[in-house]
CSV table of C-alpha atoms and ligand atoms in Angstrom, one decimal:
chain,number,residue,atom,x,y,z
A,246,UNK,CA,80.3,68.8,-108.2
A,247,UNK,CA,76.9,70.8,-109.1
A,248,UNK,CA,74.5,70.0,-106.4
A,249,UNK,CA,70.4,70.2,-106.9
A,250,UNK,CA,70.1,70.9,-103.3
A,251,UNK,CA,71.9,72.0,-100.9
A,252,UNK,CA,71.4,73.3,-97.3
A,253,UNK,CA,73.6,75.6,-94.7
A,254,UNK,CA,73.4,75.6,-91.0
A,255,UNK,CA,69.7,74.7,-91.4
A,256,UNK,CA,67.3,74.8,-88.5
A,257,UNK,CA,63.9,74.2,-87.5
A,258,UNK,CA,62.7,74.9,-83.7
A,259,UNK,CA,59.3,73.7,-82.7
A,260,UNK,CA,59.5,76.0,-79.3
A,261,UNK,CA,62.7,75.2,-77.9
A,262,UNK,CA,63.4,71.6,-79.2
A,263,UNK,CA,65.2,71.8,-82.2
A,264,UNK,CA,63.2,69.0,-85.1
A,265,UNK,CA,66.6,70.0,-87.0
A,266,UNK,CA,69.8,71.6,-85.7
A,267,UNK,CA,72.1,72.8,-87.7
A,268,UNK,CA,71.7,70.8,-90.5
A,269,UNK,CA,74.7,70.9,-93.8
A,270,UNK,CA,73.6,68.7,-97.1
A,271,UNK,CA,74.5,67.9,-100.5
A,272,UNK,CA,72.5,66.4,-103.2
A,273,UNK,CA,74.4,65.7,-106.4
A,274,UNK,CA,72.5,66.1,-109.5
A,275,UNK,CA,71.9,62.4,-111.1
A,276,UNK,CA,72.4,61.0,-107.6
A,277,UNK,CA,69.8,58.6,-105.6
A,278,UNK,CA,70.2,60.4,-102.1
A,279,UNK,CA,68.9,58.0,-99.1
A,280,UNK,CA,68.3,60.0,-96.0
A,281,UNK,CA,68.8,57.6,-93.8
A,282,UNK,CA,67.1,58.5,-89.8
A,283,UNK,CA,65.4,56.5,-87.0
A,284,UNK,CA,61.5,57.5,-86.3
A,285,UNK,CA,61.4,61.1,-84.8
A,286,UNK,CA,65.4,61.8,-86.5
A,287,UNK,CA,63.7,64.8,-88.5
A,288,UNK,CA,63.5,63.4,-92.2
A,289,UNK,CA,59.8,64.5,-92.7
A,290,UNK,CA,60.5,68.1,-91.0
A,291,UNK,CA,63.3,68.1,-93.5
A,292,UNK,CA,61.7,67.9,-96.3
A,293,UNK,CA,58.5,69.9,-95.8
A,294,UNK,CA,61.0,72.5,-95.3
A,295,UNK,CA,62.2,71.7,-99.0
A,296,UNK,CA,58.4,71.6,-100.2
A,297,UNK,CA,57.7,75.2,-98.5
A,298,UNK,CA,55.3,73.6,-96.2
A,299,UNK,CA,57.3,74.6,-93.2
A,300,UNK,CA,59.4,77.9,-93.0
A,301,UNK,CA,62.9,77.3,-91.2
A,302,UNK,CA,63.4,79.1,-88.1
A,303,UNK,CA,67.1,79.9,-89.4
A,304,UNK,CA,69.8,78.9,-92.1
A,305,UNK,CA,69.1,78.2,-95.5
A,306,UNK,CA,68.8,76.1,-98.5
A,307,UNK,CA,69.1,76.1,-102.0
A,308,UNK,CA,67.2,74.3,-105.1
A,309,UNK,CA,69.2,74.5,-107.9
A,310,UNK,CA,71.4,77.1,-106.6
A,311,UNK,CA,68.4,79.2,-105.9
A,312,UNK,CA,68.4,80.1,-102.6
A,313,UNK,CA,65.0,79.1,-100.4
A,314,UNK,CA,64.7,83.5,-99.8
A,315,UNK,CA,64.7,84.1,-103.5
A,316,UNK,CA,61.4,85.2,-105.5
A,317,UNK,CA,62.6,82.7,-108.0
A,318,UNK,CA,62.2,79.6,-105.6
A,319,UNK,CA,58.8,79.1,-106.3
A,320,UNK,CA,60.6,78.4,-110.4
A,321,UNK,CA,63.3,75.8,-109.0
A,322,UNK,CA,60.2,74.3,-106.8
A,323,UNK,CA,58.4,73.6,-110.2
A,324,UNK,CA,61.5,71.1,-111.1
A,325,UNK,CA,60.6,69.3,-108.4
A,326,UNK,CA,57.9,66.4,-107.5
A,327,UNK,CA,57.1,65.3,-104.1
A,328,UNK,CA,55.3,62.3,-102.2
A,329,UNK,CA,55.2,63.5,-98.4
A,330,UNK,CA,54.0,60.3,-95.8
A,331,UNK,CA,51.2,59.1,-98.3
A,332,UNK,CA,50.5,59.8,-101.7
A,333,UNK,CA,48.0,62.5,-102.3
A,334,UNK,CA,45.6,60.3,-104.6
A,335,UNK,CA,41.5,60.8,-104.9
A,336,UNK,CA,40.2,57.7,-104.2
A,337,UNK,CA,37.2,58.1,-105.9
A,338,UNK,CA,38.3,58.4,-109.7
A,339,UNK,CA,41.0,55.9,-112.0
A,340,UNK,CA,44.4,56.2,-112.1
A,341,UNK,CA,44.4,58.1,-115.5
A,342,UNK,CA,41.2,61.0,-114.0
A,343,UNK,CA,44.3,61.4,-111.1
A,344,UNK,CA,46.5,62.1,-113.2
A,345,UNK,CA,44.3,64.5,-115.6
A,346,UNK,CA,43.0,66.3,-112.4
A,347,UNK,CA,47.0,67.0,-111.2
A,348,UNK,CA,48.3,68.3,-115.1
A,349,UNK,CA,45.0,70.4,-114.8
A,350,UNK,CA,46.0,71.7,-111.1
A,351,UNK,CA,49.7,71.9,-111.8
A,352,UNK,CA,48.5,74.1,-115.8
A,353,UNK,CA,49.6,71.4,-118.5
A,354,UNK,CA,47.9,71.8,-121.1
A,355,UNK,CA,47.3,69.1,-122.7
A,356,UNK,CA,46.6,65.1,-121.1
A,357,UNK,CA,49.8,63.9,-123.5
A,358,UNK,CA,51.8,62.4,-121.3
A,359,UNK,CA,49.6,60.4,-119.3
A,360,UNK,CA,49.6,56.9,-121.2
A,361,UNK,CA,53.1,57.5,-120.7
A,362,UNK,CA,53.2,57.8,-117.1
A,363,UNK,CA,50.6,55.2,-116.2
A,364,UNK,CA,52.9,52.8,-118.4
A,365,UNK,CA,56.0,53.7,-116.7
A,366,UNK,CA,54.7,53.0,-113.1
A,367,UNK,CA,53.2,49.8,-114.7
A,368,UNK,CA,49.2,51.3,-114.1
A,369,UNK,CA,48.1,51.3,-117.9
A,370,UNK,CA,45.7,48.4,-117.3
A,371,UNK,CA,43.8,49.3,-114.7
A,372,UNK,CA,41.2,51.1,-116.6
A,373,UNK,CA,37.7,51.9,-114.8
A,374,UNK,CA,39.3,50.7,-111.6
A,375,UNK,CA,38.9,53.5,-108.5
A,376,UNK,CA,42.0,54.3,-106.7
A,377,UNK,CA,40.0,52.8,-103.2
A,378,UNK,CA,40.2,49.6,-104.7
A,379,UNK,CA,43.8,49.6,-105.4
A,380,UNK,CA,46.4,48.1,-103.2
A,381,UNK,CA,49.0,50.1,-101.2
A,382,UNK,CA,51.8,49.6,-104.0
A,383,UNK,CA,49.8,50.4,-107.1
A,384,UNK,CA,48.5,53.9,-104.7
A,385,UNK,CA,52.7,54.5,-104.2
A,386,UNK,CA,53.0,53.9,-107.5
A,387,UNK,CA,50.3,56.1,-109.1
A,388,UNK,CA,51.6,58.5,-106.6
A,389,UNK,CA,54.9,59.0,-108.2
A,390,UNK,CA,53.4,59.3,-111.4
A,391,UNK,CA,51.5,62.2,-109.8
A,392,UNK,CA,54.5,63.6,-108.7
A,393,UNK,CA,56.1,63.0,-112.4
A,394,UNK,CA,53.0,66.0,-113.5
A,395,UNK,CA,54.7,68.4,-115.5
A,396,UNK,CA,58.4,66.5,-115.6
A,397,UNK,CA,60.7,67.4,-113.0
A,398,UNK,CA,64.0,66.8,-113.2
A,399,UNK,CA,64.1,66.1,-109.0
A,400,UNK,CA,61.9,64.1,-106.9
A,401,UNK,CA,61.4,63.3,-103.1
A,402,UNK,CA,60.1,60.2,-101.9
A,403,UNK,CA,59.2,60.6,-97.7
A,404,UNK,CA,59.1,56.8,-96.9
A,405,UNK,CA,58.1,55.4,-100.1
A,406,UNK,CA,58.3,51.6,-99.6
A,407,UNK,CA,56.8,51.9,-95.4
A,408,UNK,CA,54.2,49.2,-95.8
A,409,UNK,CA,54.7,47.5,-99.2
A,410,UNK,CA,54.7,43.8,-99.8
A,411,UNK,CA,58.1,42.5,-100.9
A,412,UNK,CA,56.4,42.9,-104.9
A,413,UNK,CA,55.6,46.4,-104.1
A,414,UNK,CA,59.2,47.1,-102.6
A,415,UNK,CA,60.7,45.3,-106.2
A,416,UNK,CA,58.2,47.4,-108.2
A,417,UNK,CA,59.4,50.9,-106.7
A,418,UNK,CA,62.8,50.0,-106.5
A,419,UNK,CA,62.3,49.4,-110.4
A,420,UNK,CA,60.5,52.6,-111.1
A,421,UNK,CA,63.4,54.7,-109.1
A,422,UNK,CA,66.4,52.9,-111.0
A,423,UNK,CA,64.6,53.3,-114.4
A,424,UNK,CA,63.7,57.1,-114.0
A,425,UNK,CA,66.7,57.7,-112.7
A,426,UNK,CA,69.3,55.8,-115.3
A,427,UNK,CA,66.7,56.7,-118.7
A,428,UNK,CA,65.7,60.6,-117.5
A,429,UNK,CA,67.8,61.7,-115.2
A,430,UNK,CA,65.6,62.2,-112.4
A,431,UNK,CA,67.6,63.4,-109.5
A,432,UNK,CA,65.9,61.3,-106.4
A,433,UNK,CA,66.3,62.2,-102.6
A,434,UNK,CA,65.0,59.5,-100.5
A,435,UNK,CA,64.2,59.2,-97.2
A,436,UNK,CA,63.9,55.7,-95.1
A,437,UNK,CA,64.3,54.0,-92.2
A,438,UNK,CA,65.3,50.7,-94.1
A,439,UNK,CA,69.2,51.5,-95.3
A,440,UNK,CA,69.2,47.7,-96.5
A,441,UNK,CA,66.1,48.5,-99.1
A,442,UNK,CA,68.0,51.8,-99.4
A,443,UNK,CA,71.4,50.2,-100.1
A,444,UNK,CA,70.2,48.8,-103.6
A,445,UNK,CA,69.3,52.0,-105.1
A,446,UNK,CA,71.4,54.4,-103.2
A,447,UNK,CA,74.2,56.6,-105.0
A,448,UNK,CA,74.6,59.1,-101.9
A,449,UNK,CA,73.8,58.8,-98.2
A,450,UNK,CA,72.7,61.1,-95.5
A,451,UNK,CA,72.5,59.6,-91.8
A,452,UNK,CA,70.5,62.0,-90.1
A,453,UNK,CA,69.9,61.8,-85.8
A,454,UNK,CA,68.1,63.8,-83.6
A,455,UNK,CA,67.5,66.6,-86.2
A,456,UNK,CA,71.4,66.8,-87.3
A,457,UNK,CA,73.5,65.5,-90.1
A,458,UNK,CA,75.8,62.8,-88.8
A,459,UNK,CA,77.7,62.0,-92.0
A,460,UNK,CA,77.2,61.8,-96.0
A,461,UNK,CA,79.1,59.6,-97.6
A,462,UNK,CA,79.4,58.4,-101.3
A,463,UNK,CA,78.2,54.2,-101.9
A,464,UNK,CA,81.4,53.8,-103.2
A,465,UNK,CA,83.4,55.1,-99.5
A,466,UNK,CA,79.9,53.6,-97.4
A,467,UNK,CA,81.1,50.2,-99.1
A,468,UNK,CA,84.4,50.6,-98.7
A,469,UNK,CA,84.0,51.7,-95.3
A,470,UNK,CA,82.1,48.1,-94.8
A,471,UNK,CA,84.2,46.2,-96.4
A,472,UNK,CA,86.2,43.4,-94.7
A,473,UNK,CA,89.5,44.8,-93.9
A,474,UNK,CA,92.0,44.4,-91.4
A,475,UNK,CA,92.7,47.3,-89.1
A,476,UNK,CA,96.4,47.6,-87.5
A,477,UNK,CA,97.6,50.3,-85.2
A,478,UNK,CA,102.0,50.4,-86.3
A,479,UNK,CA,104.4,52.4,-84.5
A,480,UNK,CA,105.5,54.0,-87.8
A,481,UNK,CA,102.7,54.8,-90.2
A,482,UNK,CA,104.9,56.4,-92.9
A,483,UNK,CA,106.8,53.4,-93.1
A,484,UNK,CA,104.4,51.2,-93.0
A,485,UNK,CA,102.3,52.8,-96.2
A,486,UNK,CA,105.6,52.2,-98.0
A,487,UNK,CA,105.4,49.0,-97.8
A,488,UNK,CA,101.7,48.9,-98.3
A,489,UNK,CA,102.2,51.1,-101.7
A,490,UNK,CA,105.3,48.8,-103.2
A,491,UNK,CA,103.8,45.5,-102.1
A,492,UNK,CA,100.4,46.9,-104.0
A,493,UNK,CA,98.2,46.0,-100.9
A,494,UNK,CA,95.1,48.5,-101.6
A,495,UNK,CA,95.2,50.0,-97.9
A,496,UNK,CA,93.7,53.4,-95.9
A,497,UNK,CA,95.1,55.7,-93.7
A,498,UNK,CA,92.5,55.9,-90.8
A,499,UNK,CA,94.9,58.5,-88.7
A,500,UNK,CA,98.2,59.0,-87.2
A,501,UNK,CA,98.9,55.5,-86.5
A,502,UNK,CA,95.9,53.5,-87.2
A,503,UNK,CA,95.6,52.0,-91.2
A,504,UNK,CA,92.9,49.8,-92.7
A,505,UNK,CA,93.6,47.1,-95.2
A,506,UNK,CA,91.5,45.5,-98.1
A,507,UNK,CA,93.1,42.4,-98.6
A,508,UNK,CA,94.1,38.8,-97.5
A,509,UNK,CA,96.7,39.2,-96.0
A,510,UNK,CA,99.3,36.9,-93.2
A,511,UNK,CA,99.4,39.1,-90.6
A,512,UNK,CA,102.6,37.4,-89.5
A,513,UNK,CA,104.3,37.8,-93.0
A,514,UNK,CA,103.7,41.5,-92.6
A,515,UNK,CA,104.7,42.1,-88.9
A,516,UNK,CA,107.9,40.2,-90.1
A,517,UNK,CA,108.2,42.8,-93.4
A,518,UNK,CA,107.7,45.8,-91.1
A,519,UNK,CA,110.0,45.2,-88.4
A,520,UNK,CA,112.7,45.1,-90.8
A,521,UNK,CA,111.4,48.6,-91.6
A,522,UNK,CA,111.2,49.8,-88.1
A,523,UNK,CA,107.8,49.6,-87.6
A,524,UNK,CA,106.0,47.5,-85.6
A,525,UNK,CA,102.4,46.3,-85.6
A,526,UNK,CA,101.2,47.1,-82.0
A,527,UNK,CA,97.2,46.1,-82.3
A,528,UNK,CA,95.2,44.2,-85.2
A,529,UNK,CA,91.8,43.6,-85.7
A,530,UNK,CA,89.5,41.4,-88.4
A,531,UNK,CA,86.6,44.0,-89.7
A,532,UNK,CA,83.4,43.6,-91.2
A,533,UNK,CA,80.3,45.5,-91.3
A,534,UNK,CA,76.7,45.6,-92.8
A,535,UNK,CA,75.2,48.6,-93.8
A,536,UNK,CA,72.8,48.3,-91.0
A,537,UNK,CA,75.8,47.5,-88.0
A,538,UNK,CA,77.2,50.9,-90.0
A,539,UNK,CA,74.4,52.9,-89.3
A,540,UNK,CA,73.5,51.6,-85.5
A,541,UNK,CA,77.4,52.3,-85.1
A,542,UNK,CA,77.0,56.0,-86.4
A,543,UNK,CA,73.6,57.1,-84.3
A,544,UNK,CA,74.7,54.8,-81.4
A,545,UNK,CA,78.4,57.2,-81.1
A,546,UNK,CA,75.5,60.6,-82.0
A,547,UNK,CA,73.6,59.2,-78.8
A,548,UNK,CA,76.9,59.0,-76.3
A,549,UNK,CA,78.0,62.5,-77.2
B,154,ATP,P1,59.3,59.2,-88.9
B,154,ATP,O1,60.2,58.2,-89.6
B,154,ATP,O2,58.7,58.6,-87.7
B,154,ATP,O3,58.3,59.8,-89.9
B,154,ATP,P2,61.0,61.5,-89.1
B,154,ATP,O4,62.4,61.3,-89.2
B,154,ATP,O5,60.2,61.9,-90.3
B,154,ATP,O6,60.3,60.3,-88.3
B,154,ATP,P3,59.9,64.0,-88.1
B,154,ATP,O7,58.5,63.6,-88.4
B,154,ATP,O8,60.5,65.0,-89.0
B,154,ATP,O9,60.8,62.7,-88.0
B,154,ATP,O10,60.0,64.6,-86.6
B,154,ATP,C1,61.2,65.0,-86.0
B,154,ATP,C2,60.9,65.5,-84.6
B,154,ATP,O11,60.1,66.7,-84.6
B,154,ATP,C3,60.1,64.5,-83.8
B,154,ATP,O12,60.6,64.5,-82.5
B,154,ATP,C4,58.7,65.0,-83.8
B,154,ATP,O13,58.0,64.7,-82.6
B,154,ATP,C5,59.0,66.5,-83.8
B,154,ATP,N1,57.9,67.3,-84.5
B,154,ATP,C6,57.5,67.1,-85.8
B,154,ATP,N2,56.5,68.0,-86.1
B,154,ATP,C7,56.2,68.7,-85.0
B,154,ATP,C8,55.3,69.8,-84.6
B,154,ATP,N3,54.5,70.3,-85.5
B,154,ATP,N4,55.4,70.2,-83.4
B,154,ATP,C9,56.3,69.8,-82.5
B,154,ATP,N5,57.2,68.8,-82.7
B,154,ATP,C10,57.2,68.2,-84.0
């Protein structure tokens, strides 16, 4: 899989306390990455270290293979958009004297692609309108299209719906999906919310007290939350016979435990197994929401 970022045994140490410890991740290119972490977990430390406003104290990362030591960093860091906490807007001039002001600092030559931008984040009305009379949405949104200056091909969004009104959450949603399906933009996300996250998201990260607790794929998160039926059998291998003739989609969770996906009569199968020589010693009905997933994840981090 070709990665746009990816990080190593990452660390940053404010004094002794470590903002992020140790820290392995993996951003597919094409992906929606949610970085998913409590207040304090280190998501904003994160990625100012990705933006070069913070120097790790050791470990390293890589933008496009390039690695965060390299003279040519500065290159893959021109790829890449960012919107750090809040927006960096003036609120004195119009959405489209924003956008003119960042192609002048970022050297495009030419104002070309502003209509488009202030179309695409749904800002091409607001004519003579200053940015201090906007509302918190359209300033996320004209944000982004800040951040879309000079077309990257990645972009990271710190928190970008924390505040918005249901509209504005639909609206950046919206923006995201469309950038992402039509041009390929690479996004990593980060957020508290894994429930707004969840209808965007390609990739996860969960991220607690500064360390990566697991990524994991939509596809294997949902799986993962599915409702399945978790048995503990005194003969596994036996068992995912069965599993595999009768076509019951099923996963082994380890040695003895396995999870299944299906509706099944759990008296039907303890009957099927025993002639196998396997019995079912434990069962249990699963379900989980994203969220229960999550609090599950951080709340095992927190006992360790
Ligand atoms: P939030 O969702 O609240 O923004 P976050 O996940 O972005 O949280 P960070 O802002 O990255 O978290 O902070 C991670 C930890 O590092 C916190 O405990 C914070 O207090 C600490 N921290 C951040 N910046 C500094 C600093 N300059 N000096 C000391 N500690 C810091």
């Amino acid at each position: 899989m070709e990665y746009i970022l990816e990080t190593k045994n990452l660390e940053k140490r404010y004094k002794k306390f470590k903002a992020i410890d140790n820290l392995s991740m993996h951003i597919p290119k094409g992906s929606i990455y949610g970085l998913i972490g409590k207040n304090g977990a280190g998501k904003t430390t994160l990625i100012r270290l990705f933006c070069a406003l913070q120097k790790p104290t050791s470990g390293q990362y890589t933008i496009y293979g390039i690695k965060n030591t390299s003279k040519e960093i500065t290159k893959a860091r021109k790829r890449m958009g960012a919107i750090i906490e809040t927006p960096s807007v003036h609120i004195d001039m119009t959405a489209r004297e924003n956008l003119m002001e960042q192609s002048k600092i970022i050297g495009v030559p030419s104002y070309d692609g502003v209509d488009e931008l202030l179309n695409l984040v749904g800002l091409s009305q607001t004519g003579k309108k200053k940015v201090h009379n906007f509302s918190l949405g359209m300033k996320q949104r004209l944000g982004i299209a800040i951040a879309l200056v000079g077309n990257p091909d990645f972009l990271i969004l710190d928190e970008p719906i924390n505040g918005l009104d249901p509209e504005g959450i639909i609206d950046i949603r919206e923006i995201i999906l469309r950038l992402n399906k039509e041009n390929g933009i690479t996004f990593l996300i980060s957020s508290h919310y894994l429930d707004e996250l969840s209808k965007i998201a390609t990739h996860y990260g969960f991220i607690n007290k500064g360390r990566m607790i697991q990524e994991i794929s939509k596809e294997k998160l949902e799986q993962n939350c599915k409702k399945r039926i978790e048995i503990k059998v005194s003969n596994a291998k036996e068992c995912v016979k069965y599993l595999e003739q009768s076509n019951i989609p099923y996963e082994v969770i380890s040695d003895n435990v396995i999870n299944i996906y299906d509706k099944i009569n759990i008296s039907e199968l303890a009957i099927s197994l025993s002639k196998r020589d396997c019995i079912i010693n434990e069962f249990h009905e699963k379900e989980e929401t994203l969220e229960n997933y999550y609090i599950n994840l951080v709340g095992g981090e927190d006992n360790v």
